[in-house]
Short mmCIF file of C-alpha atoms and ligand atoms in Angstrom, two decimals:
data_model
loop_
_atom_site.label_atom_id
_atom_site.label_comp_id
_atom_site.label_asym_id
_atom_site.label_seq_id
_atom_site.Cartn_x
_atom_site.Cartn_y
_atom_site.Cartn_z
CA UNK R 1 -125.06 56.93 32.74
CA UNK R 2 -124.74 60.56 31.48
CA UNK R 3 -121.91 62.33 33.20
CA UNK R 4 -124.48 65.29 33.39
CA UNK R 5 -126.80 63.48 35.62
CA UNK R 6 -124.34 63.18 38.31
CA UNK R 7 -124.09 66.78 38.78
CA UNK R 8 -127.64 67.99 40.78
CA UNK R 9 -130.54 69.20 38.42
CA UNK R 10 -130.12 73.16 39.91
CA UNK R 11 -126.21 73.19 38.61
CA UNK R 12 -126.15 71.54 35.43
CA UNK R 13 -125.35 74.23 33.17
CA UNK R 14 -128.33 75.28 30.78
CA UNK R 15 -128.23 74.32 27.21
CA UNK R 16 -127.56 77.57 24.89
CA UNK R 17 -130.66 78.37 22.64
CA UNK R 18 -130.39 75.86 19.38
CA UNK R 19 -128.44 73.44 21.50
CA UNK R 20 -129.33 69.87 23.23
CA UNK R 21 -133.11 68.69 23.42
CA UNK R 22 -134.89 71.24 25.86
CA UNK R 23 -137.78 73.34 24.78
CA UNK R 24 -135.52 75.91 22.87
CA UNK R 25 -133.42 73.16 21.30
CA UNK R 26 -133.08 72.86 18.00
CA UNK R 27 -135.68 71.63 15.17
CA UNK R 28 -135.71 67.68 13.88
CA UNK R 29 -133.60 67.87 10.55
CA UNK R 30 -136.66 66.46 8.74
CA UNK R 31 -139.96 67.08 9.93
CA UNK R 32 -140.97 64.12 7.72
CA UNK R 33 -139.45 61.77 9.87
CA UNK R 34 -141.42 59.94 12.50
CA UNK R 35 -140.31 61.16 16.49
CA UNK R 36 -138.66 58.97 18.24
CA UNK R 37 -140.75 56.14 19.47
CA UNK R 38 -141.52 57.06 23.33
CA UNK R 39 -140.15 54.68 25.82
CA UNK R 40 -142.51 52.16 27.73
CA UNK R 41 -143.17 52.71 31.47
CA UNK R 42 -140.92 49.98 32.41
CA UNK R 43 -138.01 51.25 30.62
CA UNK R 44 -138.56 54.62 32.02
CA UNK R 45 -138.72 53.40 35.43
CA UNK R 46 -135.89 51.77 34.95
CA UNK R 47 -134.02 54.71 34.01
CA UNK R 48 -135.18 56.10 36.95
CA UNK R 49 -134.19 53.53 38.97
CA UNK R 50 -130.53 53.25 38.07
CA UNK R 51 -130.10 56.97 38.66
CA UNK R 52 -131.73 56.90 42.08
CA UNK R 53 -128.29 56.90 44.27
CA UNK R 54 -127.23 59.85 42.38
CA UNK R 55 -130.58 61.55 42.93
CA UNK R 56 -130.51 61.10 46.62
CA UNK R 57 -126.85 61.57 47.13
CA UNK R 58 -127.82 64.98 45.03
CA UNK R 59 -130.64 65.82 48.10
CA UNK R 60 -128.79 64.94 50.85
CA UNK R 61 -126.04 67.37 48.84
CA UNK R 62 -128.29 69.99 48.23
CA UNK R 63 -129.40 70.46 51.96
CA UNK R 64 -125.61 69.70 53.26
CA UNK R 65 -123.51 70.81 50.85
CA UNK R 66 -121.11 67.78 52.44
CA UNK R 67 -119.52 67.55 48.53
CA UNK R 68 -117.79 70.93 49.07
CA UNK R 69 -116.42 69.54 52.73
CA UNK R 70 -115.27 65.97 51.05
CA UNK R 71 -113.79 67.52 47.81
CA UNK R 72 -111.47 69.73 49.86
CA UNK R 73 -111.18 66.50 52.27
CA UNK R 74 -110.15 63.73 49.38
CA UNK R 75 -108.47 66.16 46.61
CA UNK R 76 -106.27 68.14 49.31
CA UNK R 77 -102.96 68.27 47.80
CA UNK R 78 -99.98 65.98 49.51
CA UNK R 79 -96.35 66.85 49.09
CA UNK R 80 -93.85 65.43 46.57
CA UNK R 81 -92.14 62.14 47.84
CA UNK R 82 -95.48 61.24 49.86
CA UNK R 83 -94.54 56.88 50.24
CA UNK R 84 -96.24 53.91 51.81
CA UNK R 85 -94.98 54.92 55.46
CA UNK R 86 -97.61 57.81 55.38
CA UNK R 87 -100.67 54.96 55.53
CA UNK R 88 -99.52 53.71 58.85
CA UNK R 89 -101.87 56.55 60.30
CA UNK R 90 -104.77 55.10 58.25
CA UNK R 91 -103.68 51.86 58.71
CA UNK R 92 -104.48 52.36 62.46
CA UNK R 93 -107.54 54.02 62.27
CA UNK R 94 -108.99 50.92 60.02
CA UNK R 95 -107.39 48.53 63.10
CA UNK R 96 -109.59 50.98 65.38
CA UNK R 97 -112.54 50.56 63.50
CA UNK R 98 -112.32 47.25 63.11
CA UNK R 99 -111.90 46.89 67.05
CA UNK R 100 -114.86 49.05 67.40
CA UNK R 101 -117.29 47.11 64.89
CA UNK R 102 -116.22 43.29 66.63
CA UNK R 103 -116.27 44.62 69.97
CA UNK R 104 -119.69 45.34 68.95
CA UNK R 105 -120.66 41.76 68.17
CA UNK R 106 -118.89 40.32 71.32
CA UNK R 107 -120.68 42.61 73.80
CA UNK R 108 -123.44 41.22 72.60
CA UNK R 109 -122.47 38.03 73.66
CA UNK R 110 -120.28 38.63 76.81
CA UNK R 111 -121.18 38.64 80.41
CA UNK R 112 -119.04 41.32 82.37
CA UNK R 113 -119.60 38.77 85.88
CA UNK R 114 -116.64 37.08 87.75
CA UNK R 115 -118.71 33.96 87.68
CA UNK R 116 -119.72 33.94 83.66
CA UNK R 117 -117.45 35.81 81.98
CA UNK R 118 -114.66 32.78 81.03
CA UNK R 119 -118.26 30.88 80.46
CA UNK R 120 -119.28 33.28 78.18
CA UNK R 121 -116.60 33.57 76.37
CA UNK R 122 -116.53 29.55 76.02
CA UNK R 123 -119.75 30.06 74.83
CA UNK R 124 -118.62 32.44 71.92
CA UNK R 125 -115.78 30.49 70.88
CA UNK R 126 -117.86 26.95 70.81
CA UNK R 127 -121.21 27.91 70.24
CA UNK R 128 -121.82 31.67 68.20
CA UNK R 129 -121.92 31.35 64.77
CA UNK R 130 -119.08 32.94 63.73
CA UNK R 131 -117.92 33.89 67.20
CA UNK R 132 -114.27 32.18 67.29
CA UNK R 133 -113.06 34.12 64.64
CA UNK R 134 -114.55 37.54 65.59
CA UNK R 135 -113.17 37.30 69.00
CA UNK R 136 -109.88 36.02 67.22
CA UNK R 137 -110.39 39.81 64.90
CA UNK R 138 -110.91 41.35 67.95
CA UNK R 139 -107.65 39.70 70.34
CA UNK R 140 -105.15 39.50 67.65
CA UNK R 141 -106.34 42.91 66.24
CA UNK R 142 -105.42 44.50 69.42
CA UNK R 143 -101.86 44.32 69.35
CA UNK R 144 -102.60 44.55 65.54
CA UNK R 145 -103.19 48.35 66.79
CA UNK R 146 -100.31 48.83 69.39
CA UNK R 147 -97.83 47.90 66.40
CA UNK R 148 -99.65 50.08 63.40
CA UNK R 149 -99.57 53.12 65.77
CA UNK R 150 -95.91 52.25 67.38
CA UNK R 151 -95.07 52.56 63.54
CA UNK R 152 -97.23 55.58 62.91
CA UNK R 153 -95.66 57.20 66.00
CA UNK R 154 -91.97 56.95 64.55
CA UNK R 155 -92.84 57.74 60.62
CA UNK R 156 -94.19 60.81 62.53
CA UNK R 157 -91.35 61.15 64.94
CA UNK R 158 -88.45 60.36 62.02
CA UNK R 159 -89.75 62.76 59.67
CA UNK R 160 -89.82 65.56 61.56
CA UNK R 161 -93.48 65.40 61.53
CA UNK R 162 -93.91 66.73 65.42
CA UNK R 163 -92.06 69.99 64.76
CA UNK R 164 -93.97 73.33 64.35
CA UNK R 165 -97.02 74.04 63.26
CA UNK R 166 -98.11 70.36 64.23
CA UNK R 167 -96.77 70.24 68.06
CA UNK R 168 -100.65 70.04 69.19
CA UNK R 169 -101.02 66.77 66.80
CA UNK R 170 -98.26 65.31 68.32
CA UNK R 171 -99.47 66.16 71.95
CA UNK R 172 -102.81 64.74 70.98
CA UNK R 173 -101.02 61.50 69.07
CA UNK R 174 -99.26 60.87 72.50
CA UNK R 175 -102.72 60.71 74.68
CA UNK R 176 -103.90 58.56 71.84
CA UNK R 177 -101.10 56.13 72.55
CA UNK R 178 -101.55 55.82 75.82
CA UNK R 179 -105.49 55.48 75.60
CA UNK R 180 -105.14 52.35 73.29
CA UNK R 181 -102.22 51.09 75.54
CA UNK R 182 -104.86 51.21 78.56
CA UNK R 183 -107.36 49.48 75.68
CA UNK R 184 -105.04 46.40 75.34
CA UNK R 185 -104.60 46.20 79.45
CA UNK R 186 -108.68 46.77 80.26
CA UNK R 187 -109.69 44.24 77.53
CA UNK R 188 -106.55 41.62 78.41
CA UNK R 189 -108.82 40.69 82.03
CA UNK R 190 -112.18 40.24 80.28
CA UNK R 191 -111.65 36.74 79.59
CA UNK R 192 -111.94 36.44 83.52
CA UNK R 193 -109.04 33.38 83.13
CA UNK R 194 -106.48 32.59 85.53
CA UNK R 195 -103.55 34.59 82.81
CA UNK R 196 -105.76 37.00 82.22
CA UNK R 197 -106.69 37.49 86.31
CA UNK R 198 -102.99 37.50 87.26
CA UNK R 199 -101.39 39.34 84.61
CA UNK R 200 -103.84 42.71 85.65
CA UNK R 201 -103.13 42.32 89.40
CA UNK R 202 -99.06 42.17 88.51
CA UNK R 203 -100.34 45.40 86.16
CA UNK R 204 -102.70 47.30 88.70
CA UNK R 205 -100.06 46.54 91.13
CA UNK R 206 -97.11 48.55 88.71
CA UNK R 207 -99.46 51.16 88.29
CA UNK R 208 -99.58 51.46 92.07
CA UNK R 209 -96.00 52.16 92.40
CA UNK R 210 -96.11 55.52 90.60
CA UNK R 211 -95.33 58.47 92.54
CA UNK R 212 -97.91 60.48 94.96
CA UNK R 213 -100.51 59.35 91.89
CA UNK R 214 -99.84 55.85 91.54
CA UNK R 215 -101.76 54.17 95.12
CA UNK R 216 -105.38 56.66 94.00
CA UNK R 217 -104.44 55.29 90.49
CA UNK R 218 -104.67 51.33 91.39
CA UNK R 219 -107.38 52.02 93.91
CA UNK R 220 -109.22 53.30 91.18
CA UNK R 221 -108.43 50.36 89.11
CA UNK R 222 -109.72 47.99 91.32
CA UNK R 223 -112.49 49.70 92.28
CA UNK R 224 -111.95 49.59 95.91
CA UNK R 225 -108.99 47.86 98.32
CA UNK R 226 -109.10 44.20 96.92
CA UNK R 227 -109.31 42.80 93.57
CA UNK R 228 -113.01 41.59 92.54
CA UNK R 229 -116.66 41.55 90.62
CA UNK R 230 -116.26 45.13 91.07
CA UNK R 231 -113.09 45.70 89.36
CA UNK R 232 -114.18 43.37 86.42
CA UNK R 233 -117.38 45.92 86.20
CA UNK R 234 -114.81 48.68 86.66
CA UNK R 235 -112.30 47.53 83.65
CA UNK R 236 -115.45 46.65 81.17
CA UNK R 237 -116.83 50.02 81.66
CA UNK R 238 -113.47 51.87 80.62
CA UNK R 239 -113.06 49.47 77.60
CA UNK R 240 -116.00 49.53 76.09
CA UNK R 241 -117.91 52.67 76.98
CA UNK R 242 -114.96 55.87 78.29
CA UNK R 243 -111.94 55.42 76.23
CA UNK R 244 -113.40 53.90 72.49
CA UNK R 245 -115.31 57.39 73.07
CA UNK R 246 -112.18 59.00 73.61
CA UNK R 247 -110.82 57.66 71.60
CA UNK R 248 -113.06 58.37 68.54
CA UNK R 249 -113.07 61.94 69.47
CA UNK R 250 -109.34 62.61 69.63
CA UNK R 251 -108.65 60.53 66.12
CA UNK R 252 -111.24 63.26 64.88
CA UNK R 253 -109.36 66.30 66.16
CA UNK R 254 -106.18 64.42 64.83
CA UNK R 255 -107.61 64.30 61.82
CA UNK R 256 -109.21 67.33 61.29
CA UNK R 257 -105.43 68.81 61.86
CA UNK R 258 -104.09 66.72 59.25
CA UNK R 259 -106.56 68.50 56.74
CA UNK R 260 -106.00 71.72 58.02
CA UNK R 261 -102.12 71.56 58.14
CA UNK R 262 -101.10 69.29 55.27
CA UNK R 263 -98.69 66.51 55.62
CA UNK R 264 -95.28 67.16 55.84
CA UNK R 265 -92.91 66.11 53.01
CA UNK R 266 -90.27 63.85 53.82
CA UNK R 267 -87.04 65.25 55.15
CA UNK R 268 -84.46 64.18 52.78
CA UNK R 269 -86.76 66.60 49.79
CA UNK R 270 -85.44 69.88 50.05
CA UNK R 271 -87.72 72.80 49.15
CA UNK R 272 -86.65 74.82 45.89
CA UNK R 273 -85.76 78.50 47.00
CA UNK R 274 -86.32 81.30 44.56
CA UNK R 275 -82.95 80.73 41.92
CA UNK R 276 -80.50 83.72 43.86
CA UNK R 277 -81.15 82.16 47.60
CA UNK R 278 -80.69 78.60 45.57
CA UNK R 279 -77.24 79.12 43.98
CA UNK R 280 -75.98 80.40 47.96
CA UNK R 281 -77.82 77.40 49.44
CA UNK R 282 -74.30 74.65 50.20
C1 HEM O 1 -105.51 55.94 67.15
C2 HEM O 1 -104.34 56.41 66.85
C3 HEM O 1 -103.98 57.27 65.67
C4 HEM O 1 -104.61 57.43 64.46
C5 HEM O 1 -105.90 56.75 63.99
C6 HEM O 1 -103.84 58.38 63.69
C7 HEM O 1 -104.15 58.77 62.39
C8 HEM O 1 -103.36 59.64 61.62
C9 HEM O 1 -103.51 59.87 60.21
C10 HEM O 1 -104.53 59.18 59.30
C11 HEM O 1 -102.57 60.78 59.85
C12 HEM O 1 -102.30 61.34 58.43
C13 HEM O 1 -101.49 60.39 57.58
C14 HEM O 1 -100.23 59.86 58.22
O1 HEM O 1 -99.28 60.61 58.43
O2 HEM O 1 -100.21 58.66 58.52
C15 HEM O 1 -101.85 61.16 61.05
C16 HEM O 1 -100.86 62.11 61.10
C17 HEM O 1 -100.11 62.43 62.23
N1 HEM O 1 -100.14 61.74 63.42
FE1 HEM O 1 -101.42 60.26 63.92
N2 HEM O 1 -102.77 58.79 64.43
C18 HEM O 1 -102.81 58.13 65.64
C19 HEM O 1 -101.86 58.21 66.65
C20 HEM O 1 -100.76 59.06 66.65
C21 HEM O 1 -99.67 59.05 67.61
C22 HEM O 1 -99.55 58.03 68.76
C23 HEM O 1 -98.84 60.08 67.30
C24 HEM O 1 -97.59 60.53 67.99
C25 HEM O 1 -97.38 60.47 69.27
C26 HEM O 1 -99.39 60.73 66.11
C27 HEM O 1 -98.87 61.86 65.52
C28 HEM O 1 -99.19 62.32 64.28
C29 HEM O 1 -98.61 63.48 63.62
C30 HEM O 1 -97.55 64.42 64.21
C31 HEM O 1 -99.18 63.55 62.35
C32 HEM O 1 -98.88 64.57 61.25
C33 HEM O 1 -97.99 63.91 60.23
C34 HEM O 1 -97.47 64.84 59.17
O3 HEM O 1 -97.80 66.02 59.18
O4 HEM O 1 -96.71 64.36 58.31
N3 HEM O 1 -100.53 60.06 65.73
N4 HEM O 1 -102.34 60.43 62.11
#
């Protein structure tokens, strides 16, 4: 494929008069020769066809003009010294996805009811093609996430990372944390087993003990004074509907502050200073 046909038709530069094969370019050597035999249909169509992505990704470009947007997003320039510990923010955004995309598939499946969830979830381990080992993704990729952004919290936190201009990233990283902590605890009674059962009340219960806050905080919990269908209803409905929106919308604020403030380098790279403040630096 011609590097010229991945740029859209409107900005390809124009050929210069005598040049390339446009109406003003230039003359056959020898007239005498015969043109160029003219491709069949098929072939042509099959020229066509192999440039199709390019030609819609060119239309969708042409009304958008998203390739300005990603350029800046994908070519932004990092700082020297940039490592491995800097994908541990990625790394937990692709754990997030991943939640999202196999939570998916096992609300299909689930029933949010004291008396069928455990069945249903029986039913997707046993029975759903494929159904053990998404629910496996989606249990063990859980506390996948609580260690990826544990890590990406103290890369951030041991470079430096939280100090001016990126306080507001930090503040926002912090509500993230605690938004995928209440993930883990919403999704961990699901199951509707007698761990799972126990282990919220002992949790709803801690929550309780907070001050002034903490009794509104577990009544809200359980939706209501005891612990029941209601609750379940209660905990599925933050899980998979309030916080994975939250979620996604404070990962894109995150994000877009990234772009817009750079990356810090790591702390043991010194900048250079111009070469008189550089000889007094000790
Ligand atoms: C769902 C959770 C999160 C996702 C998906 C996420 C994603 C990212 C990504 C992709 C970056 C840029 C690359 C990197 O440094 O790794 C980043 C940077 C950053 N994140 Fe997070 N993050 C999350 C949670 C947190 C938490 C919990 C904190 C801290 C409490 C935090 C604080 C920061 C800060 C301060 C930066 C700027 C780093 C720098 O300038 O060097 N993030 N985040």
């Amino acid at each position: 494929m011609k590097l010229d046909s991945l740029i859209p038709a409107p900005l390809r530069k124009p050929a210069k008069p005598g040049e390339g094969n446009g109406a003003k370019g230039a003359a056959p050597a020898d007239l005498k020769t015969a043109p160029p035999e003219r491709p069949s249909d098929a072939k042509r169509i099959a020229e066509r066809a192999v440039e199709a992505p390019v030609d819609v990704l060119a239309w969708v470009d042409q009304r958008t003009a998203a390739s300005g947007f990603l350029t800046g997003l994908l070519y932004r320039k990092v700082p020297k010294g940039t490592n491995w510990f800097y994908t541990l923010g990625s790394a937990t955004l692709f754990a997030f996805i991943a939640q999202a995309v196999t939570g998916v598939f096992l609300a299909m499946y689930y029933t949010p009811s004291t008396t069928q969830a455990y069945a249903s979830i029986a039913h997707i381990n046993n029975d759903v093609f494929l159904g053990q080992f998404v629910h496996g993704m989606h249990k063990w990729g859980s506390s996948l996430m609580v260690i990826l952004i544990f890590l990406h919290m103290g890369r951030t936190f041991f470079f430096g990372a939280y100090k001016y201009p990126r306080e507001l990233n930090w503040v926002i990283g912090v509500v993230l944390l605690i938004l995928t902590m209440t993930m883990a605890f919403t999704g961990y009674l699901l199951p509707f087993d007698q761990r799972s059962f126990w282990a919220t009340v002992v949790g709803v219960n801690i929550n309780g003990t907070a001050p002034v806050l903490g009794p509104y905080l577990s009544d809200f919990l359980r939706a209501g004074p005891e612990f029941g269908a209601t609750t379940l209803s209660r905990f599925y409905a933050i899980h998979m509907l309030l916080i994975p929106v939250l979620i996604a919308a404070l990962i894109t604020i995150h994000l877009y502050l990234v772009v817009k403030l750079g990356t810090t380098a790591p702390p043991w790279l010194k900048a250079k200073l111009p070469e008189p403040l550089e000889k007094e630096r000790v």
